Tab-separated table of C-alpha atoms and ligand atoms in Angstrom:
chain	number	residue	atom	x	y	z
X	14	MET	CA	0.000	0.000	0.000
X	15	LYS	CA	1.488	3.336	-1.032
X	16	LYS	CA	1.609	5.878	1.764
X	17	TYR	CA	-0.486	9.024	1.286
X	18	SER	CA	1.642	12.088	1.981
X	19	VAL	CA	2.286	15.581	0.737
X	20	PHE	CA	5.151	14.137	-1.331
X	21	ALA	CA	2.818	11.578	-2.932
X	22	ILE	CA	0.381	14.368	-3.869
X	23	ALA	CA	3.215	16.429	-5.381
X	24	ARG	CA	4.550	13.399	-7.302
X	25	GLU	CA	1.126	12.543	-8.680
X	26	ALA	CA	0.437	16.162	-9.597
X	27	MET	CA	3.570	16.025	-11.775
X	28	ARG	CA	2.348	12.934	-13.665
X	29	GLY	CA	-1.317	13.773	-14.153
X	30	HIS	CA	-2.542	11.716	-11.175
X	31	LYS	CA	-2.059	8.483	-13.137
X	32	GLY	CA	-0.203	6.585	-10.418
X	33	TRP	CA	-2.827	6.340	-7.662
X	34	GLU	CA	-3.591	2.726	-6.759
X	35	GLU	CA	-7.052	1.281	-6.163
X	36	GLN	CA	-7.919	1.962	-2.540
X	37	TRP	CA	-9.042	-1.623	-1.949
X	38	SER	CA	-9.122	-4.682	-4.172
X	39	SER	CA	-12.280	-6.508	-5.291
X	40	PRO	CA	-11.369	-10.214	-5.277
X	41	GLU	CA	-13.599	-13.164	-6.119
X	42	PRO	CA	-14.804	-14.880	-2.942
X	43	LYS	CA	-12.774	-17.893	-1.787
X	44	LYS	CA	-14.507	-21.135	-0.741
X	45	GLU	CA	-13.619	-20.606	2.906
X	46	TYR	CA	-12.251	-17.995	5.324
X	47	ASP	CA	-11.257	-18.033	8.986
X	48	VAL	CA	-13.748	-15.239	9.696
X	49	ILE	CA	-16.661	-13.768	7.730
X	50	ILE	CA	-18.011	-10.351	8.645
X	51	VAL	CA	-21.515	-9.618	7.337
X	52	GLY	CA	-21.858	-5.919	6.496
X	53	ALA	CA	-19.278	-3.478	5.121
X	54	GLY	CA	-20.311	-0.487	7.176
X	55	GLY	CA	-17.836	1.319	9.413
X	56	HIS	CA	-18.242	-1.180	12.265
X	57	GLY	CA	-17.761	-4.254	10.053
X	58	LEU	CA	-14.759	-2.792	8.245
X	59	ALA	CA	-13.185	-1.595	11.500
X	60	THR	CA	-13.633	-5.105	12.921
X	61	ALA	CA	-11.832	-6.599	9.913
X	62	TYR	CA	-9.074	-3.973	10.171
X	63	TYR	CA	-8.405	-4.719	13.860
X	64	LEU	CA	-8.636	-8.512	13.300
X	65	ALA	CA	-5.767	-8.047	10.861
X	66	THR	CA	-3.714	-5.419	12.667
X	67	VAL	CA	-4.171	-6.384	16.323
X	68	HIS	CA	-4.791	-10.134	16.117
X	69	GLY	CA	-2.927	-11.099	12.935
X	70	ILE	CA	-6.064	-12.731	11.454
X	71	THR	CA	-6.099	-11.800	7.767
X	72	ASN	CA	-7.991	-14.692	6.165
X	73	VAL	CA	-11.158	-12.619	6.527
X	74	ALA	CA	-14.008	-11.696	4.151
X	75	VAL	CA	-16.338	-8.749	4.622
X	76	LEU	CA	-19.543	-9.466	2.683
X	77	GLU	CA	-21.711	-6.516	1.672
X	78	LYS	CA	-25.071	-6.758	-0.081
X	79	GLY	CA	-24.755	-3.295	-1.627
X	80	TRP	CA	-21.785	-0.995	-1.768
X	81	LEU	CA	-19.242	-0.399	0.970
X	82	GLY	CA	-20.378	2.325	3.368
X	83	GLY	CA	-23.816	2.564	1.687
X	84	GLY	CA	-25.735	1.738	4.871
X	85	ASN	CA	-26.037	3.956	7.939
X	86	THR	CA	-22.325	4.722	7.851
X	87	GLY	CA	-22.842	6.828	4.725
X	88	ARG	CA	-26.190	8.221	5.880
X	89	ASN	CA	-25.552	9.561	9.350
X	90	THR	CA	-25.029	13.096	10.623
X	91	THR	CA	-21.559	12.208	11.984
X	92	ILE	CA	-21.970	13.466	15.554
X	93	ILE	CA	-19.256	12.105	17.853
X	94	ARG	CA	-19.463	12.327	21.643
X	95	SER	CA	-19.047	10.141	24.730
X	96	ASN	CA	-21.348	11.939	27.197
X	97	TYR	CA	-23.509	8.896	28.076
X	98	LEU	CA	-24.684	8.195	31.627
X	99	TYR	CA	-23.542	4.771	32.779
X	100	ASP	CA	-20.016	3.519	33.518
X	101	GLU	CA	-20.381	0.742	30.916
X	102	SER	CA	-21.218	3.337	28.247
X	103	ALA	CA	-18.423	5.629	29.373
X	104	GLY	CA	-16.119	2.660	28.831
X	105	ILE	CA	-17.106	1.968	25.260
X	106	TYR	CA	-17.920	5.452	23.937
X	107	ASP	CA	-14.834	7.069	25.420
X	108	HIS	CA	-12.655	4.191	24.184
X	109	ALA	CA	-13.936	5.149	20.730
X	110	LEU	CA	-13.421	8.872	21.293
X	111	LYS	CA	-9.804	8.272	22.250
X	112	LEU	CA	-9.315	6.267	19.042
X	113	TRP	CA	-10.892	9.041	16.909
X	114	ASP	CA	-8.083	11.257	18.078
X	115	GLY	CA	-5.245	9.803	15.998
X	116	LEU	CA	-7.360	7.720	13.601
X	117	SER	CA	-6.275	9.677	10.504
X	118	GLN	CA	-2.639	8.935	11.371
X	119	GLU	CA	-3.383	5.289	12.228
X	120	LEU	CA	-5.130	4.739	8.874
X	121	ASN	CA	-2.984	7.170	6.865
X	122	TYR	CA	-6.360	8.473	5.675
X	123	ASN	CA	-7.903	11.814	6.551
X	124	VAL	CA	-11.151	11.016	8.382
X	125	MET	CA	-11.536	14.716	9.158
X	126	TYR	CA	-12.274	14.240	12.863
X	127	SER	CA	-13.028	17.715	14.159
X	128	ALA	CA	-13.393	18.177	17.927
X	129	ARG	CA	-15.520	21.294	17.557
X	130	GLY	CA	-17.664	20.605	20.630
X	131	VAL	CA	-21.132	19.101	21.076
X	132	MET	CA	-23.593	21.258	22.978
X	133	MET	CA	-26.849	19.728	24.296
X	134	LEU	CA	-29.526	22.281	25.138
X	135	ALA	CA	-31.815	22.372	28.159
X	136	HIS	CA	-35.262	23.974	27.780
X	137	ASN	CA	-36.865	23.334	31.174
X	138	VAL	CA	-36.055	22.411	34.757
X	139	HIS	CA	-36.283	18.701	34.040
X	140	ASP	CA	-33.794	19.027	31.139
X	141	ILE	CA	-31.410	20.848	33.477
X	142	GLN	CA	-31.637	18.026	36.013
X	143	VAL	CA	-31.100	15.321	33.386
X	144	LEU	CA	-28.193	17.061	31.647
X	145	LYS	CA	-26.484	18.030	34.908
X	146	ARG	CA	-26.747	14.397	36.029
X	147	HIS	CA	-24.885	13.467	32.852
X	148	VAL	CA	-22.259	16.168	33.455
X	149	HIS	CA	-21.598	14.842	36.977
X	150	ALA	CA	-21.557	11.175	35.905
X	151	ASN	CA	-19.211	11.942	33.007
X	152	ARG	CA	-16.787	13.855	35.174
X	153	LEU	CA	-16.659	10.998	37.691
X	154	ASN	CA	-15.568	8.836	34.747
X	155	GLY	CA	-12.903	11.305	33.647
X	156	ILE	CA	-14.976	12.405	30.633
X	157	ASP	CA	-15.143	16.119	29.874
X	158	ASN	CA	-18.590	17.725	30.089
X	159	GLU	CA	-19.424	21.150	31.497
X	160	TRP	CA	-22.467	23.225	32.294
X	161	LEU	CA	-23.101	26.501	30.444
X	162	THR	CA	-25.527	29.346	31.105
X	163	PRO	CA	-27.656	30.482	28.122
X	164	GLU	CA	-25.276	33.411	27.619
X	165	GLN	CA	-22.242	31.100	27.591
X	166	ALA	CA	-24.061	28.804	25.166
X	167	LYS	CA	-24.635	31.753	22.834
X	168	GLU	CA	-21.023	32.789	23.123
X	169	PHE	CA	-20.041	29.261	22.049
X	170	CYS	CA	-22.581	29.229	19.208
X	171	PRO	CA	-23.419	32.836	18.192
X	172	PRO	CA	-26.461	32.156	15.920
X	173	LEU	CA	-28.308	30.362	18.759
X	174	ASN	CA	-31.553	32.072	19.837
X	175	ILE	CA	-31.615	32.454	23.633
X	176	SER	CA	-34.625	34.771	23.739
X	177	LYS	CA	-36.874	34.097	26.746
X	178	GLN	CA	-39.874	34.573	24.407
X	179	ALA	CA	-39.155	31.330	22.508
X	180	ARG	CA	-41.698	28.512	22.878
X	181	TYR	CA	-38.942	26.364	24.418
X	182	PRO	CA	-36.382	28.911	25.651
X	183	VAL	CA	-32.769	27.820	26.169
X	184	VAL	CA	-32.169	27.686	29.939
X	185	GLY	CA	-28.689	26.117	29.912
X	186	ALA	CA	-26.531	23.621	28.033
X	187	ALA	CA	-24.086	20.765	28.564
X	188	LEU	CA	-20.939	21.065	26.469
X	189	GLN	CA	-18.533	18.267	25.625
X	190	ARG	CA	-15.599	20.027	23.982
X	191	ARG	CA	-13.934	16.829	22.753
X	192	GLY	CA	-17.139	15.924	20.874
X	193	GLY	CA	-17.498	16.869	17.227
X	194	THR	CA	-17.807	15.369	13.764
X	195	ALA	CA	-15.851	13.319	11.207
X	196	ARG	CA	-16.251	12.547	7.510
X	197	HIS	CA	-18.418	9.408	7.473
X	198	ASP	CA	-17.429	8.028	4.025
X	199	ALA	CA	-13.749	8.514	4.766
X	200	VAL	CA	-14.080	6.358	7.879
X	201	ALA	CA	-15.428	3.449	5.818
X	202	TRP	CA	-12.912	4.014	3.021
X	203	GLY	CA	-9.951	4.362	5.395
X	204	TYR	CA	-10.746	1.144	7.260
X	205	ALA	CA	-11.443	-0.661	3.948
X	206	ARG	CA	-8.102	0.427	2.510
X	207	GLY	CA	-6.211	-0.565	5.649
X	208	ALA	CA	-7.944	-3.970	5.886
X	209	SER	CA	-7.575	-4.738	2.165
X	210	ALA	CA	-3.868	-3.902	2.244
X	211	ARG	CA	-3.444	-6.567	4.940
X	212	GLY	CA	-5.193	-9.255	2.890
X	213	VAL	CA	-8.837	-8.913	3.955
X	214	HIS	CA	-11.290	-9.606	1.086
X	215	ILE	CA	-14.013	-6.975	0.759
X	216	ILE	CA	-16.773	-8.427	-1.411
X	217	GLN	CA	-19.494	-6.013	-2.467
X	218	ASN	CA	-22.811	-6.943	-4.141
X	219	CYS	CA	-22.825	-10.153	-2.122
X	220	GLU	CA	-25.942	-10.540	-0.013
X	221	VAL	CA	-26.022	-13.072	2.804
X	222	THR	CA	-29.218	-15.103	2.394
X	223	GLY	CA	-28.691	-17.858	4.943
X	224	VAL	CA	-26.515	-18.946	7.861
X	225	LYS	CA	-25.427	-22.615	7.796
X	226	ARG	CA	-25.005	-24.612	10.981
X	227	ALA	CA	-23.581	-28.097	11.588
X	228	ALA	CA	-25.433	-30.886	13.407
X	229	ASN	CA	-23.830	-29.711	16.680
X	230	GLY	CA	-25.280	-26.222	16.100
X	231	ALA	CA	-21.988	-24.498	15.270
X	232	VAL	CA	-21.708	-22.125	12.333
X	233	THR	CA	-20.142	-23.545	9.157
X	234	GLY	CA	-20.598	-20.588	6.802
X	235	VAL	CA	-23.129	-18.465	4.958
X	236	GLU	CA	-25.282	-18.787	1.841
X	237	THR	CA	-24.933	-15.747	-0.388
X	238	THR	CA	-26.083	-14.465	-3.760
X	239	ARG	CA	-22.610	-15.557	-4.932
X	240	GLY	CA	-22.820	-19.068	-3.514
X	241	PHE	CA	-21.916	-20.749	-0.223
X	242	ILE	CA	-18.875	-19.368	1.624
X	243	GLY	CA	-17.493	-21.357	4.532
X	244	ALA	CA	-16.185	-20.032	7.870
X	245	LYS	CA	-16.066	-21.302	11.437
X	246	LYS	CA	-16.577	-17.761	12.736
X	247	VAL	CA	-19.194	-15.304	11.452
X	248	GLY	CA	-19.655	-11.767	12.820
X	249	VAL	CA	-22.975	-10.084	11.995
X	250	VAL	CA	-22.578	-6.296	11.781
X	251	ALA	CA	-25.600	-5.387	9.672
X	252	ALA	CA	-27.198	-2.483	11.613
X	253	GLY	CA	-30.914	-2.132	10.613
X	254	HIS	CA	-30.992	-5.693	9.217
X	255	SER	CA	-29.221	-7.470	12.089
X	256	SER	CA	-32.369	-9.229	13.275
X	257	VAL	CA	-33.067	-10.465	9.714
X	258	ILE	CA	-29.667	-12.172	9.507
X	259	MET	CA	-29.715	-13.458	13.080
X	260	ASN	CA	-33.114	-14.965	12.309
X	261	MET	CA	-31.409	-16.967	9.520
X	262	ALA	CA	-29.338	-18.595	12.291
X	263	GLY	CA	-32.403	-19.153	14.464
X	264	VAL	CA	-31.589	-16.397	16.985
X	265	ARG	CA	-34.384	-13.979	17.899
X	266	MET	CA	-33.010	-10.507	18.696
X	267	PRO	CA	-34.438	-7.834	21.045
X	268	LEU	CA	-34.393	-5.255	18.240
X	269	GLU	CA	-36.825	-3.031	16.383
X	270	SER	CA	-35.891	-1.353	13.092
X	271	TYR	CA	-37.017	2.202	12.368
X	272	PRO	CA	-36.326	4.769	9.633
X	273	LEU	CA	-34.233	7.735	10.798
X	274	GLN	CA	-33.884	10.763	8.532
X	275	ALA	CA	-31.502	13.641	7.973
X	276	LEU	CA	-31.292	16.550	5.567
X	277	VAL	CA	-28.870	19.192	4.345
X	278	SER	CA	-29.324	22.804	3.275
X	279	GLU	CA	-27.771	24.734	0.465
X	280	PRO	CA	-24.149	25.595	1.335
X	281	VAL	CA	-23.391	28.859	3.133
X	282	LYS	CA	-20.310	30.441	4.672
X	283	PRO	CA	-19.190	29.136	8.107
X	284	VAL	CA	-21.858	30.081	10.634
X	285	VAL	CA	-22.371	27.120	13.014
X	286	PRO	CA	-19.022	26.522	14.766
X	287	CYS	CA	-20.049	23.434	16.766
X	288	VAL	CA	-22.712	20.723	17.025
X	289	VAL	CA	-25.965	21.740	18.737
X	290	MET	CA	-28.521	19.159	19.866
X	291	SER	CA	-31.874	19.586	21.542
X	292	ASN	CA	-33.429	16.417	22.932
X	293	THR	CA	-36.621	18.236	23.866
X	294	VAL	CA	-37.488	19.828	20.536
X	295	HIS	CA	-35.916	16.877	18.661
X	296	ALA	CA	-33.414	18.535	16.380
X	297	TYR	CA	-29.672	18.721	15.873
X	298	ILE	CA	-27.467	20.732	13.603
X	299	SER	CA	-23.868	21.160	12.513
X	300	GLN	CA	-22.195	22.555	9.416
X	301	SER	CA	-20.204	20.454	6.973
X	302	ASP	CA	-16.907	21.587	5.508
X	303	LYS	CA	-18.779	22.146	2.222
X	304	GLY	CA	-20.953	24.687	4.070
X	305	GLU	CA	-24.206	22.703	4.154
X	306	LEU	CA	-26.181	22.739	7.380
X	307	VAL	CA	-26.468	19.095	8.417
X	308	ILE	CA	-29.756	18.624	10.219
X	309	GLY	CA	-31.263	15.567	11.846
X	310	ALA	CA	-34.656	14.420	12.905
X	311	GLY	CA	-36.201	11.813	15.176
X	312	THR	CA	-37.124	8.292	14.094
X	313	ASP	CA	-40.511	7.511	12.597
X	314	GLN	CA	-42.873	6.239	15.282
X	315	TYR	CA	-43.488	2.900	13.552
X	316	VAL	CA	-41.145	0.084	12.566
X	317	SER	CA	-40.293	-0.151	8.867
X	318	TYR	CA	-37.570	-1.099	6.387
X	319	SER	CA	-38.455	1.796	4.075
X	320	GLN	CA	-35.505	4.183	3.792
X	321	THR	CA	-37.741	7.185	3.019
X	322	GLY	CA	-39.417	8.029	6.346
X	323	GLY	CA	-42.364	10.381	6.930
X	324	LEU	CA	-42.360	13.982	5.641
X	325	HIS	CA	-43.989	15.293	8.826
X	326	ILE	CA	-40.843	14.300	10.776
X	327	LEU	CA	-38.731	16.641	8.634
X	328	GLN	CA	-41.301	19.435	8.961
X	329	HIS	CA	-41.280	19.078	12.737
X	330	THR	CA	-37.465	19.161	12.753
X	331	LEU	CA	-37.269	22.273	10.593
X	332	ASP	CA	-39.837	24.015	12.837
X	333	ALA	CA	-37.528	23.309	15.771
X	334	ILE	CA	-34.408	24.463	13.893
X	335	CYS	CA	-36.084	27.734	12.884
X	336	GLU	CA	-37.075	28.392	16.471
X	337	MET	CA	-33.569	27.698	17.808
X	338	PHE	CA	-31.928	29.525	14.876
X	339	PRO	CA	-34.312	32.162	13.406
X	340	ILE	CA	-31.370	33.236	11.207
X	341	PHE	CA	-31.974	30.074	9.097
X	342	THR	CA	-35.669	30.659	8.414
X	343	ARG	CA	-35.080	31.516	4.740
X	344	MET	CA	-32.535	28.778	4.003
X	345	LYS	CA	-33.386	26.236	1.297
X	346	MET	CA	-33.050	22.533	1.974
X	347	LEU	CA	-31.199	20.590	-0.740
X	348	ARG	CA	-31.875	16.928	-0.036
X	349	SER	CA	-33.054	14.493	2.614
X	350	TRP	CA	-32.562	10.754	3.088
X	351	GLY	CA	-33.154	7.987	5.580
X	352	GLY	CA	-31.447	4.944	7.050
X	353	ILE	CA	-32.774	1.952	9.004
X	354	VAL	CA	-31.601	1.890	12.601
X	355	ASP	CA	-31.760	-1.112	14.952
X	356	VAL	CA	-33.007	-0.074	18.359
X	357	THR	CA	-32.724	-2.119	21.572
X	358	PRO	CA	-35.115	-1.652	24.523
X	359	ASP	CA	-32.390	0.098	26.597
X	360	ARG	CA	-30.882	2.080	23.675
X	361	SER	CA	-27.469	0.463	24.246
X	362	PRO	CA	-25.739	-1.812	21.741
X	363	ILE	CA	-25.175	-5.561	21.763
X	364	LEU	CA	-21.568	-6.691	21.083
X	365	ALA	CA	-21.396	-10.287	22.044
X	366	LYS	CA	-21.070	-13.984	21.495
X	367	THR	CA	-24.424	-15.608	20.771
X	368	PRO	CA	-26.002	-18.930	21.801
X	369	VAL	CA	-24.742	-20.306	18.428
X	370	PRO	CA	-21.067	-21.393	18.590
X	371	GLY	CA	-18.984	-19.341	16.155
X	372	LEU	CA	-21.674	-16.672	15.655
X	373	TYR	CA	-21.017	-13.164	17.012
X	374	VAL	CA	-23.166	-10.056	16.789
X	375	ASN	CA	-22.471	-6.331	16.879
X	376	CYS	CA	-25.730	-4.392	16.595
X	377	GLY	CA	-28.325	-2.271	18.365
X	378	TRP	CA	-26.398	0.966	17.974
X	379	GLY	CA	-29.715	2.499	16.946
X	380	THR	CA	-29.493	6.167	16.169
X	381	GLY	CA	-26.031	6.641	17.663
X	382	GLY	CA	-23.394	4.170	16.498
X	383	PHE	CA	-21.257	6.250	14.167
X	384	LYS	CA	-19.417	7.832	17.093
X	385	ALA	CA	-18.480	4.375	18.365
X	386	THR	CA	-17.092	2.970	15.104
X	387	PRO	CA	-13.365	2.681	16.016
X	388	GLY	CA	-13.985	1.450	19.573
X	389	SER	CA	-16.662	-0.991	18.504
X	390	GLY	CA	-14.490	-2.519	15.773
X	391	HIS	CA	-11.554	-2.751	18.166
X	392	VAL	CA	-13.371	-4.655	20.934
X	393	PHE	CA	-15.495	-6.752	18.565
X	394	ALA	CA	-12.338	-7.972	16.803
X	395	HIS	CA	-11.039	-9.041	20.240
X	396	THR	CA	-14.319	-10.887	20.951
X	397	ILE	CA	-14.122	-12.819	17.678
X	398	ALA	CA	-10.377	-13.502	17.796
X	399	ARG	CA	-10.377	-14.747	21.417
X	400	ASP	CA	-13.925	-16.138	21.477
X	401	ASP	CA	-14.244	-14.063	24.634
X	402	PRO	CA	-15.437	-10.469	25.073
X	403	HIS	CA	-13.050	-7.613	25.745
X	404	PRO	CA	-13.695	-6.168	29.256
X	405	ILE	CA	-15.099	-3.031	27.592
X	406	ASN	CA	-17.872	-4.855	25.711
X	407	ALA	CA	-18.443	-7.603	28.292
X	408	PRO	CA	-21.576	-5.856	29.718
X	409	PHE	CA	-23.195	-5.469	26.269
X	410	THR	CA	-24.671	-8.979	26.083
X	411	ILE	CA	-27.961	-10.279	24.683
X	412	GLU	CA	-28.648	-11.936	28.055
X	413	ARG	CA	-29.101	-8.565	29.771
X	414	PHE	CA	-32.614	-8.433	28.318
X	415	ARG	CA	-33.365	-11.671	30.156
X	416	THR	CA	-31.582	-10.866	33.421
X	417	GLY	CA	-32.770	-7.252	33.550
X	418	ARG	CA	-29.243	-5.868	33.901
X	419	LEU	CA	-30.009	-3.105	31.413
X	420	ILE	CA	-27.822	-0.126	30.452
X	421	ASP	CA	-30.577	2.413	29.975
X	422	GLU	CA	-29.243	5.240	27.822
X	423	ALA	CA	-32.594	6.498	26.524
X	424	ALA	CA	-31.897	9.997	27.848
X	425	ALA	CA	-28.393	10.164	26.360
X	426	ALA	CA	-29.609	8.894	22.991
X	427	ALA	CA	-32.809	10.942	23.202
X	428	VAL	CA	-32.404	13.419	20.387
X	429	ALA	CA	-33.261	10.924	17.693
X	430	HIS	CA	-35.746	8.779	19.609
L	24	LIG	P1	-24.081	0.178	8.425
L	24	LIG	O1	-23.206	1.251	7.953
L	24	LIG	O2	-25.548	0.305	8.151
L	24	LIG	O3	-23.522	-1.170	7.820
L	24	LIG	C1	-24.273	-2.378	7.806
L	24	LIG	C2	-24.117	-2.968	6.425
L	24	LIG	O4	-24.694	-4.256	6.397
L	24	LIG	C3	-24.824	-2.144	5.352
L	24	LIG	O5	-23.893	-1.640	4.424
L	24	LIG	C4	-25.805	-3.147	4.743
L	24	LIG	O6	-25.958	-2.989	3.339
L	24	LIG	C5	-25.150	-4.476	5.100
L	24	LIG	N1	-26.083	-5.599	5.085
L	24	LIG	C6	-27.344	-5.639	5.608
L	24	LIG	N2	-27.892	-6.836	5.346
L	24	LIG	C7	-26.955	-7.564	4.674
L	24	LIG	C8	-26.943	-8.879	4.114
L	24	LIG	N3	-28.008	-9.710	4.202
L	24	LIG	N4	-25.824	-9.299	3.477
L	24	LIG	C9	-24.726	-8.477	3.376
L	24	LIG	N5	-24.710	-7.219	3.871
L	24	LIG	C10	-25.809	-6.781	4.509
L	24	LIG	N6	-24.728	7.886	14.899
L	24	LIG	C11	-23.919	8.761	15.549
L	24	LIG	O7	-23.100	8.356	16.369
L	24	LIG	N7	-23.984	10.101	15.308
L	24	LIG	C12	-24.897	10.621	14.442
L	24	LIG	O8	-24.918	11.836	14.229
L	24	LIG	C13	-25.766	9.741	13.793
L	24	LIG	N8	-26.702	10.228	12.937
L	24	LIG	C14	-27.482	9.377	12.232
L	24	LIG	C15	-28.353	9.918	11.301
L	24	LIG	C16	-29.100	9.077	10.475
L	24	LIG	C17	-30.034	9.671	9.469
L	24	LIG	C18	-28.955	7.666	10.615
L	24	LIG	C19	-29.740	6.731	9.715
L	24	LIG	C20	-28.118	7.123	11.571
L	24	LIG	C21	-27.373	7.975	12.398
L	24	LIG	N9	-26.460	7.484	13.345
L	24	LIG	C22	-25.641	8.348	14.022
L	24	LIG	C23	-26.348	6.042	13.596
L	24	LIG	C24	-25.183	5.445	12.817
L	24	LIG	O9	-25.255	5.794	11.466
L	24	LIG	C25	-25.167	3.926	12.922
L	24	LIG	O10	-25.344	3.498	14.255
L	24	LIG	C26	-23.844	3.361	12.419
L	24	LIG	O11	-23.455	3.975	11.229
L	24	LIG	C27	-23.963	1.879	12.218
L	24	LIG	O12	-22.811	1.439	11.540
L	24	LIG	P2	-22.724	-0.026	11.006
L	24	LIG	O13	-21.415	-0.177	10.358
L	24	LIG	O14	-23.110	-0.971	12.089
L	24	LIG	O15	-23.948	-0.104	9.982
L	25	LIG	O1	-26.103	9.841	18.776
L	25	LIG	O2	-25.304	11.856	18.837
L	25	LIG	C1	-26.062	10.993	18.367
L	25	LIG	C2	-26.913	11.335	17.250
L	25	LIG	C3	-27.081	12.552	16.738
L	25	LIG	C4	-27.952	12.388	15.717
L	25	LIG	C5	-28.297	11.115	15.607
L	25	LIG	N1	-27.628	10.467	16.563
């Protein structure tokens, strides 16, 4: 793999950019691999990358029914933060946040991680209590989070409306300065390039249609639209379709799949310097490097595999944005889209072994998994390689929905629920 550097750019500029290599290869599937990962989103690709780099397991295939990064990884609003409530969540989300810092260097690929700060607004006394509880819990876990007055919030984000006449006035905010955004496609592409260079096969347009098990119940491989592919270990990392694939192996998952939408405006000069989220009015906003306002909505209220979502959700979101930022009232929206998110009852993910020997699952990130991509891939690779969870993901089992040992992050995930 050729290293990307300023010298490489200069060299290629001199020869008409004819020497750039393919970023990842597109091999024909082999008959058998040591590990198959189902789903070439950020989490699946990161898992393959860390299997190769940390555990030396390179006989790996990542099977993707569409194109790499075309699922939620390429559809999300790229908000990164680790300000969740419980110790277990602090463990996994801050593990990821630490990996974001340095990921471009690790991958030799600019993922454009920008720690511009994530500010969560409070609009009433109850919001203040909930957000302050998160600030205190985070600080006990060594995670930065601080309380701002409305005036300090406006100083941090000048276009924010803090008028007391608003329907839901801003009465304070919690700010995580290390939070921010990254370029979603680049995360998938960077992990794909790094994994492919180490021998991982990334096979696009290859839909998994069945999971094969031996008489003793153990996994033997998967049926796909390109034929049977064998493996003694299969990791399912298929976001909104996780329960569909797990069902093929006879495992019923505690998941519901919902459409979640986002939209972007026409591009304008830099005006929103950070990420602003309001759980109460259900809206969040940041500005991309192209200048588009990146705006997100809540999920539809009914389960569905339709990637369109309801128009009223977008209208509701834009009402909220215009109230928080009257300056944007005359902006034009360019496009909107949806993704299918897999939501668990406690809004925390599942990264675990399953009752089927050789079958592992990484899912249930719901509306908030992009931020966790590096950490999730890192600990899931450990789980598959050692057939034993990493201490960081050990609490995120399927069994917790039977034992009741839930990790209830509904308030931390609230903006999109
Ligand atoms: P995906 O990227 O969806 O990858 C799963 C892959 O599996 C897909 O490419 C799919 O095609 C493939 N697949 C499915 N079935 C099969 C099959 N049978 N065979 C082969 N392949 C299959 N999170 C945040 O942290 N911050 C945010 O700001 C944020 N905003 C969001 C906004 C929207 C509109 C949406 C939809 C989500 C948002 N999320 C956010 C959530 C985040 O996008 C996801 O949690 C995360 O991207 C999941 O990554 P993944 O790699 O698991 O899934
Ligand atoms: O988890 O931070 C988040 C998020 C923002 C928008 C959607 N999810």
